[in-house]
Amino acid sequence: MQTRKKYIFLTFLASCLLLFFFGGDQLRRFAFFSARKAESQRSWPRWTDQSLLKSFAEPEELQRDGDPPLLSPRERRAAWLSVYRSSRCRMETCFDLSRCERNGFKVFTYPQERGQPVSETYSKILSSIERSRYHTARPEEACLFILGIDTLDRDRLSGHYVRDLEEKIRSSPLWNGGRNHLIFNLYSGTWPSYGGELGFDPGHAILARASSDSRSFRPGFDVSIPLFPREHPQRGGDRGWLQRGSVPPKKKFLLVFKGKRYLTGIGSGTRNALHHIHNGQDIVSLTTCRHGKDWERHKDTRCDKDNVDYERFDYQELLHNSTFCIVPRGRRLGSFRFLEALQAACIPVLLSDGWELPFAEAIDWGKAAVVGSERLLLQIPSAVRCIHPERVLAFQQQTQFLWDAYFSSVDKIVHTTLEVSPPTPSPPPQLPPGRWGHHWRLWQIIKDRLSPHRSRPRLLWNALPGGLLVLPDFSTHLGDFPFYYLHHGYSPSKKFTALIRAVSQAGSLSQPILRLIQAVSGSQYCAQIVVLWSCEKPPPPSGKWPQSSVPLTIIQGRRKLSDRFFPFGAIQTDAVLSLDEDTTLSTSEVDFAFSVWLSFPERIVGFPTQSHFWDAERGRWGYTSRWTNELSIVLTAAAFYHRYYHSLFTEYLPAGLRELVDGLAACEDILMNVLVAAVTKLPPIKVTQRKQHKEGVAQRAECGEGAAGTPPGPHPAPAGAGGTEGSRRLSQRQDCLNQLADWFGHMPLVSSQLRLDPVLFKDQVSVLRKKYPSLERP
């Protein structure tokens, strides 16, 4: 019995010792936390025992007890939903589609209230819309409405914050609970949570906002836009740093970041941890604490060293010399450095969990950016090292395309907002099949959401020349556009339509146009001839027109210079040969030029050329018709181009540019060249011409001199003639060129020294071996 008691006592003693050595630390920690919890009730998250984070964060990086409490994700979402009660809005439930059915896609901007200033950035947005082809001055015609009150900055601590905004909006008779309204916003929320609250109820309005949170973003309804600075250009904008077709040199740095480090509050966690990946060699991460009014009060042990290292590198040099750029979240999800990295061809590495990327419903960011996770920051260096160099180059080229197509100016950001389309929705089950065809034509951002059957495929948004320059009203098939033949195996039709602009007096035809019709109709590639009659008097009867082997169609024009680029339904071929009635061409010249165009269907291919230059003395663009080795303009008096450019000219360009063309002599061909160069970023192509082209003089009396609306004569004397008419014509061309450069924000024309001749052209070989021997005859 004594032995049994002895064993029981020893077993109990051993158990106590084991519990003390292996479980005492946990018991003491439990008692510690219990006591701390009894002391005070803390909001989530406030404090974590630093011993649990020894290998991840420094004590200075943890939130301090005196900092303002942060809202949990659930609390933030609840606050958002309490403000935006229309969180389930879709185009079919919160948008009046009937307004767009009546007058098409028209946008009305509210008049600005007297005494209510707007920011420079919001003025640019309003100006972009008012200068666009979408704008209407009549609210009864509008499909979409834009507020005249500045809604960009909704931070209550900002000097641009507009107070009593909801009261001002609701007083408008057009508000209608926000239906068919688009609200632009760059900054929402305020310290300390920087949530998504706007300070007013947007109702059923579409929100186009930067730093969109995917949890509150309404897919298919809202639009995520980039955060851009006040200095962002209105139109044009600087080009990307990587030239098209060039291979960038090997960069000095692999991965860089230089920016503010927030010591407290939301957004501080990611930026505080960036120093863990800094190695001072190919990965450079520089932060500074020196910002804000009370940064010294929150100063930690790293601040002094960080501030010194921060000044050692120039930010622009880092962008130029790095392959990848870290784009972490700031106080809000978006960041200015996102667009800065795109322009610099520095592949963005995004560290902003929950950020709905700009125009993500149309743009495939997986081809231009690396989307990382804030929680896996330490894995970023190894991840980017594993990307193959060929893919790195593809990423860099895509950043340049996206920057130039959608982000380089306020105009492009606003127009993309109005045009970008989400995935096509499926037919709603509650509608019977007979009615779906009607509603299908009315759906979809914003413009494409209203017409999903004509919306652009996502491929068009992510390939040259970009979604803004591909009009779904023209076609939704890639093979109908001149940009996709080479990459997708399509080819243009093997016939062309000759479009001749005629200004001969009624009752007779000039000899040049008779010879021109005979020469063009003799081409084996000519499908038809269309004569655009641009006189007030009626054209000659059909019996007086020459007989030709191809159909001849006469179209009565409106006597405007821009008419020659109208998308006439009679033009059915891909290629258009634009001609003036006094142009002199042979059948061989036409055949050779068309064979060249088949290899370059996206460009203008023609005979007479001009060039532009920068006049440093006068500080403006100059225009010359002298024959030099440089060329940047092919006159549409004798040129091939794709018929799609007629649609772009008429439907893409605003009415103001076409009115400019109609008011200045010989400006229409410059505008067409500028448009094609802006789309393709390529120069036109000159081909062999047997005789030097001379611009003849057309008598205005032939079209009824003095008649209202009569355009200036299309063929005044040559600029080099020295006469009054020639000087006036040259001056008008230069004025046209400079006004177009101002409208586009830059000079789109591209110079070239290329001329294409037939094989064996001018070679001392037998004529029988040459395909176009007549080109060499005088």
Short mmCIF file of C-alpha atoms in Angstrom, two decimals, residues 257-263 271-272 274 285-292 295 299-300 302-311 337:
data_model
loop_
_atom_site.label_atom_id
_atom_site.label_comp_id
_atom_site.label_asym_id
_atom_site.label_seq_id
_atom_site.Cartn_x
_atom_site.Cartn_y
_atom_site.Cartn_z
CA PHE A 257 10.17 52.26 -55.78
CA LYS A 258 10.60 55.81 -54.55
CA GLY A 259 7.84 57.52 -52.61
CA LYS A 260 6.26 58.48 -49.33
CA ARG A 261 6.13 56.17 -46.34
CA TYR A 262 3.09 56.60 -44.15
CA LEU A 263 3.99 56.11 -40.51
CA ARG A 271 4.83 50.96 -47.73
CA ASN A 272 6.42 50.37 -44.33
CA LEU A 274 8.93 47.76 -48.69
CA SER A 285 13.17 50.75 -52.52
CA LEU A 286 13.42 54.29 -51.19
CA THR A 287 10.92 55.92 -48.85
CA THR A 288 10.75 59.16 -46.92
CA CYS A 289 8.91 60.11 -43.77
CA ARG A 290 9.31 63.82 -44.44
CA HIS A 291 5.79 64.72 -45.51
CA GLY A 292 2.75 66.01 -43.71
CA TRP A 295 5.68 63.69 -39.40
CA LYS A 299 9.04 59.67 -36.50
CA ASP A 300 10.55 56.20 -36.06
CA ARG A 302 14.34 54.38 -39.69
CA CYS A 303 13.27 57.86 -40.75
CA ASP A 304 16.62 59.64 -40.63
CA LYS A 305 18.43 57.00 -42.68
CA ASP A 306 15.51 56.66 -45.11
CA ASN A 307 15.41 60.40 -45.70
CA VAL A 308 19.14 60.48 -46.52
CA ASP A 309 18.93 57.51 -48.92
CA TYR A 310 15.83 58.99 -50.52
CA GLU A 311 17.76 62.02 -51.81
CA ARG A 337 2.77 56.45 -60.20
#
